PDB file of C-alpha atoms in Angstrom:
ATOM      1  CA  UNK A   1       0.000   0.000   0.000  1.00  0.00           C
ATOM      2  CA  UNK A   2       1.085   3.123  -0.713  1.00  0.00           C
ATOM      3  CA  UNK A   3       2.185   5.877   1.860  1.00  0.00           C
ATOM      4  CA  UNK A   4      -0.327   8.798   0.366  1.00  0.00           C
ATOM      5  CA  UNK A   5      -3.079   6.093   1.420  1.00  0.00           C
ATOM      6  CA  UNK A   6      -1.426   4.954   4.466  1.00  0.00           C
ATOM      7  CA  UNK A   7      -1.568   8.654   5.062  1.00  0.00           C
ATOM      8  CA  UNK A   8      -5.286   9.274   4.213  1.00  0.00           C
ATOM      9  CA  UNK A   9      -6.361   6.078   6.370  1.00  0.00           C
ATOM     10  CA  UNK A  10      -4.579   7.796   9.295  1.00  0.00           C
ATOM     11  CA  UNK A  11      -6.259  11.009   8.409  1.00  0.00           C
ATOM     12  CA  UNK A  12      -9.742   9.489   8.516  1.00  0.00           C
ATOM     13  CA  UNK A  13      -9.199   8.133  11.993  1.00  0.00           C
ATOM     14  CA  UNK A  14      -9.155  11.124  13.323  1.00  0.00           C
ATOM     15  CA  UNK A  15     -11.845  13.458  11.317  1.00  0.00           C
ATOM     16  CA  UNK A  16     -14.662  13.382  12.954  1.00  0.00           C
ATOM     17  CA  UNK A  17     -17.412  13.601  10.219  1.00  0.00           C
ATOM     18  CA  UNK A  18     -16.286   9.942   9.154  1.00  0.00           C
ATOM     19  CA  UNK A  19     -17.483   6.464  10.763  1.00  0.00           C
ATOM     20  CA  UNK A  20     -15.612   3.791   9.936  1.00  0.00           C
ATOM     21  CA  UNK A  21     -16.966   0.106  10.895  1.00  0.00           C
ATOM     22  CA  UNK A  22     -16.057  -2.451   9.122  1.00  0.00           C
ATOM     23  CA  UNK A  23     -17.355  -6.115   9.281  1.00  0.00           C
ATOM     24  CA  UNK A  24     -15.392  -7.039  12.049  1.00  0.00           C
ATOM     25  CA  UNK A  25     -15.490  -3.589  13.773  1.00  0.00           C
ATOM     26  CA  UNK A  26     -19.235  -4.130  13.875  1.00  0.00           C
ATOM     27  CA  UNK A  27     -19.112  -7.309  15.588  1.00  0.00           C
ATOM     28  CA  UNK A  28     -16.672  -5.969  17.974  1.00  0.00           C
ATOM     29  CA  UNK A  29     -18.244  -3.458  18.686  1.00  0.00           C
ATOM     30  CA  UNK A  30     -21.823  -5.242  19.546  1.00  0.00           C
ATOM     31  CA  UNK A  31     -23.568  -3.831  16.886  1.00  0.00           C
ATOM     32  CA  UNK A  32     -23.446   0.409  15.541  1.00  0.00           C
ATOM     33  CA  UNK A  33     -24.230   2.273  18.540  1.00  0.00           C
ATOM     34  CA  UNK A  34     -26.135   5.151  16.377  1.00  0.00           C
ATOM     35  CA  UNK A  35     -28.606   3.469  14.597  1.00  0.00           C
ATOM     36  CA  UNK A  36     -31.955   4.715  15.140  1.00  0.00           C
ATOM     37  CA  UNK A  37     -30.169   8.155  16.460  1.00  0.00           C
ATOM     38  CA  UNK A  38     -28.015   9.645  13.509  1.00  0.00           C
ATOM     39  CA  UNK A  39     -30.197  12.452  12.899  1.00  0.00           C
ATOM     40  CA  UNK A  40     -30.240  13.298  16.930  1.00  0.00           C
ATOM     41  CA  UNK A  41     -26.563  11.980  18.047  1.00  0.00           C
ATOM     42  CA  UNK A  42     -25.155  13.239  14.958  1.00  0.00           C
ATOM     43  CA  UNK A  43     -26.612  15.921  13.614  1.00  0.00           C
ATOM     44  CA  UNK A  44     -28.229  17.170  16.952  1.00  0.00           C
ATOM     45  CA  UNK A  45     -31.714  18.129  14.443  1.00  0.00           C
ATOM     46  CA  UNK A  46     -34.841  15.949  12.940  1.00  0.00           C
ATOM     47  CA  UNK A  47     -34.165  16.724   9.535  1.00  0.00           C
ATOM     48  CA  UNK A  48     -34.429  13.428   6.802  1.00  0.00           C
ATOM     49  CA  UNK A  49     -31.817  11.453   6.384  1.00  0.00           C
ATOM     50  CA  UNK A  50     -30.492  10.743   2.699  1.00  0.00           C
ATOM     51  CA  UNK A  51     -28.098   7.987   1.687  1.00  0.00           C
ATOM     52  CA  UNK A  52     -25.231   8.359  -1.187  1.00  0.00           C
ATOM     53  CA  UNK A  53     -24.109   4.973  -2.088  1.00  0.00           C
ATOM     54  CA  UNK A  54     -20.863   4.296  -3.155  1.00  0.00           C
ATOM     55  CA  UNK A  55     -19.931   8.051  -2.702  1.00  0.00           C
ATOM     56  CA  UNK A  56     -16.237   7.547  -3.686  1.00  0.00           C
ATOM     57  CA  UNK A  57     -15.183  10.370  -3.256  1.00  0.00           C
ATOM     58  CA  UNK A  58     -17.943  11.997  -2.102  1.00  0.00           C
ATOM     59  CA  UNK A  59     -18.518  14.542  -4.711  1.00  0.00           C
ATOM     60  CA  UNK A  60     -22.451  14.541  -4.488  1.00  0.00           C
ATOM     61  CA  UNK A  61     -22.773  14.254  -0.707  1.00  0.00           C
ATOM     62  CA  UNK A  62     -20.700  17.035  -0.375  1.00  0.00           C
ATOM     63  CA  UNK A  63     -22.833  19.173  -3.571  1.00  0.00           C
ATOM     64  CA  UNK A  64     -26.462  17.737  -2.207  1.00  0.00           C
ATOM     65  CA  UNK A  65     -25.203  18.743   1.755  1.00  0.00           C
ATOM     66  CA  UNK A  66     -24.748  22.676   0.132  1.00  0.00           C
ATOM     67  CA  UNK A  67     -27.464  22.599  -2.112  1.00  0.00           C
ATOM     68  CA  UNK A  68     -30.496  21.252   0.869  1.00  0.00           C
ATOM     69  CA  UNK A  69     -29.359  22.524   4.215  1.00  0.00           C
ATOM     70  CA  UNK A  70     -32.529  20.888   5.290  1.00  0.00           C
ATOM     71  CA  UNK A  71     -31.515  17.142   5.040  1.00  0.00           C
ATOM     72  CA  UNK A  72     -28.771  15.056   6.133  1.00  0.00           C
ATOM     73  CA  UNK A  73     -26.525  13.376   4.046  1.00  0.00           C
ATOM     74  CA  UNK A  74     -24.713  10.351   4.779  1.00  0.00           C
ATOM     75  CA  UNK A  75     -21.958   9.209   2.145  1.00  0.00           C
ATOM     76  CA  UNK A  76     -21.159   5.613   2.168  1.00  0.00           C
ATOM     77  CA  UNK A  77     -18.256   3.449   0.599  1.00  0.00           C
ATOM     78  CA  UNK A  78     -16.065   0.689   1.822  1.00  0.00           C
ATOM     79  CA  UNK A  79     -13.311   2.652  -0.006  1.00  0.00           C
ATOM     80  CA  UNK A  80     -11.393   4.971   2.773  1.00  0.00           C
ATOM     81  CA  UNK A  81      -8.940   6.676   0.338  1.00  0.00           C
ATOM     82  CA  UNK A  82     -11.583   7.399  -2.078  1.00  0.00           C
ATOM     83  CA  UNK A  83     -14.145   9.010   0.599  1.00  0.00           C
ATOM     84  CA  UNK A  84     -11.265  11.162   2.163  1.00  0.00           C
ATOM     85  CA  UNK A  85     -11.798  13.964  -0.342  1.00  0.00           C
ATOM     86  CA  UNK A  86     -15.192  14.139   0.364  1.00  0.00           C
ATOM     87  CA  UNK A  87     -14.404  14.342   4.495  1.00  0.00           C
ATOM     88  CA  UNK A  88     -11.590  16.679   4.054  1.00  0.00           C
ATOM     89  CA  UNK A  89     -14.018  19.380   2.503  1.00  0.00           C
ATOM     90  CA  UNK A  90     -16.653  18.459   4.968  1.00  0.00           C
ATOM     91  CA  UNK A  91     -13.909  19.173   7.649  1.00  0.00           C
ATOM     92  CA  UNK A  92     -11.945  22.017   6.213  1.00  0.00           C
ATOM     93  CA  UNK A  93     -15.346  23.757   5.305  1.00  0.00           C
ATOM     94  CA  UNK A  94     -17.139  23.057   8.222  1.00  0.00           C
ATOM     95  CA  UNK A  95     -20.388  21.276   6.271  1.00  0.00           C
ATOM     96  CA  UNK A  96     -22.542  20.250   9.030  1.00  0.00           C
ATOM     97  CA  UNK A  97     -25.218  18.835   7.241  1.00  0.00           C
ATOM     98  CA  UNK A  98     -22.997  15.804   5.428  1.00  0.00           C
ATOM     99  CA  UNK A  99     -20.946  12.679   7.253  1.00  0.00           C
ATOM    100  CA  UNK A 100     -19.094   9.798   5.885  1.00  0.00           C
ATOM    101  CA  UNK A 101     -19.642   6.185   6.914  1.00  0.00           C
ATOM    102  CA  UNK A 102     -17.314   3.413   5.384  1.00  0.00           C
ATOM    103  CA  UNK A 103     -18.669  -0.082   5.322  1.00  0.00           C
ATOM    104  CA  UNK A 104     -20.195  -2.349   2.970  1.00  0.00           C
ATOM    105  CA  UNK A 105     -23.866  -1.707   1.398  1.00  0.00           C
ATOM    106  CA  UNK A 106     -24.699  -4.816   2.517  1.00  0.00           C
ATOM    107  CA  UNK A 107     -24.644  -4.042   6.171  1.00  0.00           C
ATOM    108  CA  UNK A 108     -26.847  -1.244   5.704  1.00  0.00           C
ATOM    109  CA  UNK A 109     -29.950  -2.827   8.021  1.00  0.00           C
ATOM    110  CA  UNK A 110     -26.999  -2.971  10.869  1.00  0.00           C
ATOM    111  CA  UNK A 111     -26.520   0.931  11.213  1.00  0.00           C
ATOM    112  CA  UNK A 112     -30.044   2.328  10.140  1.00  0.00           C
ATOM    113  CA  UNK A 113     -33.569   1.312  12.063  1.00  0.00           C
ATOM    114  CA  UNK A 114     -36.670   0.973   9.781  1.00  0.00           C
ATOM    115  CA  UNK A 115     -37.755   3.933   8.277  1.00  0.00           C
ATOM    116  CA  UNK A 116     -34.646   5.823   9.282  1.00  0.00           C
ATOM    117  CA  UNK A 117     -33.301   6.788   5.839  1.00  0.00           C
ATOM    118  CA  UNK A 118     -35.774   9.063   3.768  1.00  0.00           C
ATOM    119  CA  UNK A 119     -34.204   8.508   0.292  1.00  0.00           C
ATOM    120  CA  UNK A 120     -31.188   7.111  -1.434  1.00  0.00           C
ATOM    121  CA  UNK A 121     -28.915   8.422  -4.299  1.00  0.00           C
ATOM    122  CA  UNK A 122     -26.901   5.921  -6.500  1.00  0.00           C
ATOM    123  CA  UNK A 123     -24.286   7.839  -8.519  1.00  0.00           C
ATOM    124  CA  UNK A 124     -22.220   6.221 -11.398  1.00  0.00           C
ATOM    125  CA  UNK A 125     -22.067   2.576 -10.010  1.00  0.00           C
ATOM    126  CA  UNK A 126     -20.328  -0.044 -11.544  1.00  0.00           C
ATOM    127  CA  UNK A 127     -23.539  -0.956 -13.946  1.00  0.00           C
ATOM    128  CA  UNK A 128     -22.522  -5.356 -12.941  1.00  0.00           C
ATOM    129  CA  UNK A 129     -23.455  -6.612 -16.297  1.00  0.00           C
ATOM    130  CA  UNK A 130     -22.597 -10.404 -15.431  1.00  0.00           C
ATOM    131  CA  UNK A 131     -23.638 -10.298 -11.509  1.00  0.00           C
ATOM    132  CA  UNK A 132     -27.282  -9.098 -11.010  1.00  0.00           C
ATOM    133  CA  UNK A 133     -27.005  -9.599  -7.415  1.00  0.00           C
ATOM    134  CA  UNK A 134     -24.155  -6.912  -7.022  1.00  0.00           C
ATOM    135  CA  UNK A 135     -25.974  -4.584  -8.929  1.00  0.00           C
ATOM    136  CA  UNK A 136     -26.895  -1.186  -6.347  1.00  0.00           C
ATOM    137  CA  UNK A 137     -30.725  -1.215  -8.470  1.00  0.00           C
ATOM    138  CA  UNK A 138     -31.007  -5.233  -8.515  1.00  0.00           C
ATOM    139  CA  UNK A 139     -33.345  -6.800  -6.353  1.00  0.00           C
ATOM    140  CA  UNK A 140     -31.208  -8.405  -4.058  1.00  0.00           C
ATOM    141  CA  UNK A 141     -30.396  -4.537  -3.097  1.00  0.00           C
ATOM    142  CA  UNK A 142     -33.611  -2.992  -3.271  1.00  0.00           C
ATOM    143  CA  UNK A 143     -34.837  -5.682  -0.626  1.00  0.00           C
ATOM    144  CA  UNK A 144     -31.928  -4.192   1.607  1.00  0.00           C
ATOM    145  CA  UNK A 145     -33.023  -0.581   1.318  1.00  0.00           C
ATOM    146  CA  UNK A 146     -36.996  -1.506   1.983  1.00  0.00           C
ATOM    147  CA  UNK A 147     -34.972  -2.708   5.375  1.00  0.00           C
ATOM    148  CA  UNK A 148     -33.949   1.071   6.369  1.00  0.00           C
ATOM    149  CA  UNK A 149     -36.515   3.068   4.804  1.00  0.00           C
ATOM    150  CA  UNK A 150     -40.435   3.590   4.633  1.00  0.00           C
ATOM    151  CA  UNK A 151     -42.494   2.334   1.647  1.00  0.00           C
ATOM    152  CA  UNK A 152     -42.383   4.878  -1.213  1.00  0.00           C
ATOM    153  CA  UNK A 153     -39.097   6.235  -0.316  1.00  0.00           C
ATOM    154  CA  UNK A 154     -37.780   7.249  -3.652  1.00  0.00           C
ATOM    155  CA  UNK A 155     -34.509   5.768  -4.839  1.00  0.00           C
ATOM    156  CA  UNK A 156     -32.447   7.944  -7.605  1.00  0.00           C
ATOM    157  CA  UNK A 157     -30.077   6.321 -10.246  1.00  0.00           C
ATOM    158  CA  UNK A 158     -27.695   8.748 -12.101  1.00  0.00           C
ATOM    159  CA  UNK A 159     -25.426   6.715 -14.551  1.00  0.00           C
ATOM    160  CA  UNK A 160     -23.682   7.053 -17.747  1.00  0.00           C
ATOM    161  CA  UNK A 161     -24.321   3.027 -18.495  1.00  0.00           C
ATOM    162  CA  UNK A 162     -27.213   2.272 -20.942  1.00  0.00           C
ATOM    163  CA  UNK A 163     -27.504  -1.399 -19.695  1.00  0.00           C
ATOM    164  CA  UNK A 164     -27.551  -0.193 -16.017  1.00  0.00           C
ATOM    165  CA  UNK A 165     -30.589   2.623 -16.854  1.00  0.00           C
ATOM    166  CA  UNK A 166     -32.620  -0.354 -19.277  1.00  0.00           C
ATOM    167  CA  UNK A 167     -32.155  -3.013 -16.495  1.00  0.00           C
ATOM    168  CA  UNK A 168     -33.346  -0.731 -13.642  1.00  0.00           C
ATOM    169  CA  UNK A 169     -36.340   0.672 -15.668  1.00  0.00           C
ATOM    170  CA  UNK A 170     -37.324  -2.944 -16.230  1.00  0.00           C
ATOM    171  CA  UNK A 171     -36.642  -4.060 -13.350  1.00  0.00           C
ATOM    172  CA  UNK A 172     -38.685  -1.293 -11.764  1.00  0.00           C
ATOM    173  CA  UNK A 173     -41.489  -2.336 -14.270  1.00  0.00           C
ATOM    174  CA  UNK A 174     -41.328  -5.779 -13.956  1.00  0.00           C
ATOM    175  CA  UNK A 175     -41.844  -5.492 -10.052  1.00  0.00           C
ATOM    176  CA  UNK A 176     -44.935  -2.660 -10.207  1.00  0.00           C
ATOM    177  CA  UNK A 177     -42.666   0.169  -8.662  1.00  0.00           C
ATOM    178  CA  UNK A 178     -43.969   3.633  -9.419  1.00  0.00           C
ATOM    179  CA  UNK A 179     -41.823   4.748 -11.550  1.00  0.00           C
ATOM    180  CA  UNK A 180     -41.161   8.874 -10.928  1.00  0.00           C
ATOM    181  CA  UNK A 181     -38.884   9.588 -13.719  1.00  0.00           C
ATOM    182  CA  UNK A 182     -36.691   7.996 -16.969  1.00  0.00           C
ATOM    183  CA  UNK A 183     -34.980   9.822 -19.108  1.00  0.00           C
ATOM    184  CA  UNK A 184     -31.612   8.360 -21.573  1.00  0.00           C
ATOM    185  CA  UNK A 185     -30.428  11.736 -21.431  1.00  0.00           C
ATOM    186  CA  UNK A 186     -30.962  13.839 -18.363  1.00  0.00           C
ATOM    187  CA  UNK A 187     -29.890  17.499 -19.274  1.00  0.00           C
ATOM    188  CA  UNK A 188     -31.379  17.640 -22.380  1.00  0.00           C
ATOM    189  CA  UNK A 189     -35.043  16.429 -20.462  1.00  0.00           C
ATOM    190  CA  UNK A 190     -37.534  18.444 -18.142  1.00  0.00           C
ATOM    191  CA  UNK A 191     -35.340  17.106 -15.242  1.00  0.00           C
ATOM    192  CA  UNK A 192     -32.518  18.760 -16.090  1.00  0.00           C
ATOM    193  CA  UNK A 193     -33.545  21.185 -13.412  1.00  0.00           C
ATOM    194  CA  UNK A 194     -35.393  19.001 -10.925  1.00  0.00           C
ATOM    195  CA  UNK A 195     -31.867  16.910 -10.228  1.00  0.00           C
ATOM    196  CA  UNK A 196     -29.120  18.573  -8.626  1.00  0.00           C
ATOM    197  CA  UNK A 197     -26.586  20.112 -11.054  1.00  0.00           C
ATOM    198  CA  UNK A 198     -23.522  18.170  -9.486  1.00  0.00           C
ATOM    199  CA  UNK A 199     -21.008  16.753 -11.557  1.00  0.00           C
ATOM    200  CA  UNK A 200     -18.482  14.078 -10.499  1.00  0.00           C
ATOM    201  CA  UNK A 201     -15.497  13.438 -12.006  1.00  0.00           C
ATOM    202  CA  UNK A 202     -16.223  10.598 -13.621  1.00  0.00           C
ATOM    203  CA  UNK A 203     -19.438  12.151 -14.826  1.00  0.00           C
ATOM    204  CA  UNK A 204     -17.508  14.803 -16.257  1.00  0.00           C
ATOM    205  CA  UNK A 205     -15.356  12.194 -17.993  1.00  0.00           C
ATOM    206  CA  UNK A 206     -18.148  10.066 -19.859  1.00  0.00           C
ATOM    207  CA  UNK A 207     -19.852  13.765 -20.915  1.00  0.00           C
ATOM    208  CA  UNK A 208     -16.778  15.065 -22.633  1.00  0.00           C
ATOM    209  CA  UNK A 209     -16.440  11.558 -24.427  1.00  0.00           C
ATOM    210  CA  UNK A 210     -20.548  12.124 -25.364  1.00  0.00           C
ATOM    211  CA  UNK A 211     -22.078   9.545 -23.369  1.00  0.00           C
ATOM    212  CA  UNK A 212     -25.212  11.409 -21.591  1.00  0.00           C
ATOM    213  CA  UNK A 213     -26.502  10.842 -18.227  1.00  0.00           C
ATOM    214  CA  UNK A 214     -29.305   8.391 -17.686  1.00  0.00           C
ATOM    215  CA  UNK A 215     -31.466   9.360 -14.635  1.00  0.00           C
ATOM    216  CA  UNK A 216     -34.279   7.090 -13.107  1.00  0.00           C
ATOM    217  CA  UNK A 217     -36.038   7.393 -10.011  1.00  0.00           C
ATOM    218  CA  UNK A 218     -38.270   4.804  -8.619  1.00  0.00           C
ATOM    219  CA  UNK A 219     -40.508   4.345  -4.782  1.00  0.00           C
ATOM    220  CA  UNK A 220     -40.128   1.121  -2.897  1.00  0.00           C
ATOM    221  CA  UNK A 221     -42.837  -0.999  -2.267  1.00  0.00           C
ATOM    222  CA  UNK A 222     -44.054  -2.338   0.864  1.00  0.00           C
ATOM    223  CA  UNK A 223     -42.171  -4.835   2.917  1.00  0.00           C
ATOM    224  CA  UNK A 224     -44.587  -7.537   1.643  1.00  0.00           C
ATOM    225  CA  UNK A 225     -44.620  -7.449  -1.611  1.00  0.00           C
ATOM    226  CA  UNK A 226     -42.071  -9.969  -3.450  1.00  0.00           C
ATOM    227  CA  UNK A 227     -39.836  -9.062  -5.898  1.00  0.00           C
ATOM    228  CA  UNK A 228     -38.410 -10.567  -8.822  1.00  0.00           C
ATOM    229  CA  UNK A 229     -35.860 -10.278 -11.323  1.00  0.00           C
ATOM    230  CA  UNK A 230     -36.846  -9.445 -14.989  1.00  0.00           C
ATOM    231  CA  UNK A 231     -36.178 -11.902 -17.558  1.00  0.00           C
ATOM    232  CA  UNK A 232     -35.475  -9.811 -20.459  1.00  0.00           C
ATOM    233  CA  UNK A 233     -31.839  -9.792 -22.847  1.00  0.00           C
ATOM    234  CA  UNK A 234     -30.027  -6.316 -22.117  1.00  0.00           C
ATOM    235  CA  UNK A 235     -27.748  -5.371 -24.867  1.00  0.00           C
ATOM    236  CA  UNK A 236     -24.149  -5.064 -22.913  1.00  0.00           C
ATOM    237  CA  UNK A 237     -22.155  -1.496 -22.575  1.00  0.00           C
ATOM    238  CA  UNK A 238     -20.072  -1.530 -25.857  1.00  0.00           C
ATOM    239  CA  UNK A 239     -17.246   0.617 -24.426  1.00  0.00           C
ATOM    240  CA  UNK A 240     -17.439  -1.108 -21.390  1.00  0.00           C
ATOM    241  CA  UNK A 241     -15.679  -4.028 -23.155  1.00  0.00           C
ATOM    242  CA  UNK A 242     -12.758  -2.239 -22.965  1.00  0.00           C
ATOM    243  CA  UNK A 243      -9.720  -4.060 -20.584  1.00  0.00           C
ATOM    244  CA  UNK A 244      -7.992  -1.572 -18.350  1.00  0.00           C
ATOM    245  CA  UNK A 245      -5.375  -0.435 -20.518  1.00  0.00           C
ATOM    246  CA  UNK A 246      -7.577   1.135 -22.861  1.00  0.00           C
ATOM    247  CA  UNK A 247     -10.100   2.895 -20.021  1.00  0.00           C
ATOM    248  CA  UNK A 248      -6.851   4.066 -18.882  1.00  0.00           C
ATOM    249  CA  UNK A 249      -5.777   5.353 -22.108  1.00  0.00           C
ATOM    250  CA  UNK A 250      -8.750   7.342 -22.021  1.00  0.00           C
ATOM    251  CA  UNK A 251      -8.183   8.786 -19.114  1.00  0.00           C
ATOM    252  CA  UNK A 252     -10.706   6.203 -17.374  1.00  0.00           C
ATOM    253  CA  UNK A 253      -9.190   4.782 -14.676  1.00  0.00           C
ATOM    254  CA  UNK A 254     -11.197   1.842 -13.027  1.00  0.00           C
TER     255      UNK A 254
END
């Protein structure tokens, strides 16, 4: 590992807008002492509670916390050296509105009660074209987030990947969820200025190559109702075929 991570690990130990439990912390730990209290014990206010998932580097956490002083905003990755960017403008800019939790998605029923999270943004994910059950909009997740927040909650995709956007709309469609809003090409729709105008890096990167933003926004069901995967053929990412070298020749680093 190098020592400019080794450095930002040591860094995040000690800010204090980042939690930071692992598996094994968890356990240790009996359990995360703040769920069902991050909006009191942590943000000392009432205000919702919104969820960035693998924030990397916590670009729209950061935008979202300026943009609605109003909510809370939780960034979450299992990637420390990513997120510190994110916390060191949280800390060096005093943001009190936006924290940093590292751990995997998978736990996140172990650190939020039911109902505690009000809505959940998924920005630029790997789209998982061979793994539905690692994909952040497959159903394997969206049974994890009914865990943490109330039916109808609205989860919001942003994503430069075709195959992600068609899978999640069917998906969505397949299952009954009311679908809010899909649109291929987000800033040349009506939501252009209903989403927050915050663009990550990587976002920046697919734009100035001409691949537009897909945006979809769906509500969660009710804890009862079963879902199921779609059975439909979804045409794979062409320039996600790519290996590494030539992402990286592109300036795409994976």
């Amino acid at each position: 590992m190098g020592k400019n991570k080794l450095k930002k690990f040591a860094e995040m130990e000690r800010l204090d807008c980042v939690f930071q439990y692992p598996k094994s912390a968890l356990e240790a730990a009996g359990g995360c002492p703040l769920r069902g209290l991050w909006a009191k014990d942590v943000f000392a206010n009432s205000n919702p509670i919104v969820l960035e998932l693998g924030c990397g580097k916590g670009e729209y956490a950061v935008g979202m916390g300026k943009a609605d002083p109003a909510s809370n905003f939780i960034g979450i990755d299992i990637k420390g050296a990513r997120m510190w960017s994110g916390a060191r403008t949280v800390a060096d800019e005093g943001i009190a509105n936006v924290r940093f939790l590292r751990t995997s998605i998978h736990l996140l029923p172990e650190f939020f009660a039911p109902g505690e999270v009000s809505s959940i943004w998924i920005t630029f994910p790997d789209p998982q074209m061979k793994k539905v059950n690692k994909r952040l909009t497959g159903t394997h997740f969206v049974d994890i987030y009914r865990r943490v927040c109330p039916p109808g909650a609205l989860i919001n995709l942003k994503t430069d990947s075709p195959f992600l956007y068609a899978y999640t709309l069917a998906m969505a469609r397949h299952n009954g969820l009311e679908v809010v809003a899909a649109t291929p090409d987000l800033y040349a729709s009506e939501w252009a200025d209903r989403v927050p105008r915050i663009t990550t890096y990587y976002e920046a990167q697919w734009l100035g190559r001409g691949i537009p933003s897909k945006y979809i926004a769906f509500r969660l069901p009710a804890p009862d109702v079963v879902l199921t995967e779609p059975q439909v053929d979804i045409e794979p990412d062409s320039y996600r075929s790519f290996g590494r070298g030539n992402l990286e020749s592109l300036g795409l680093r994976t």
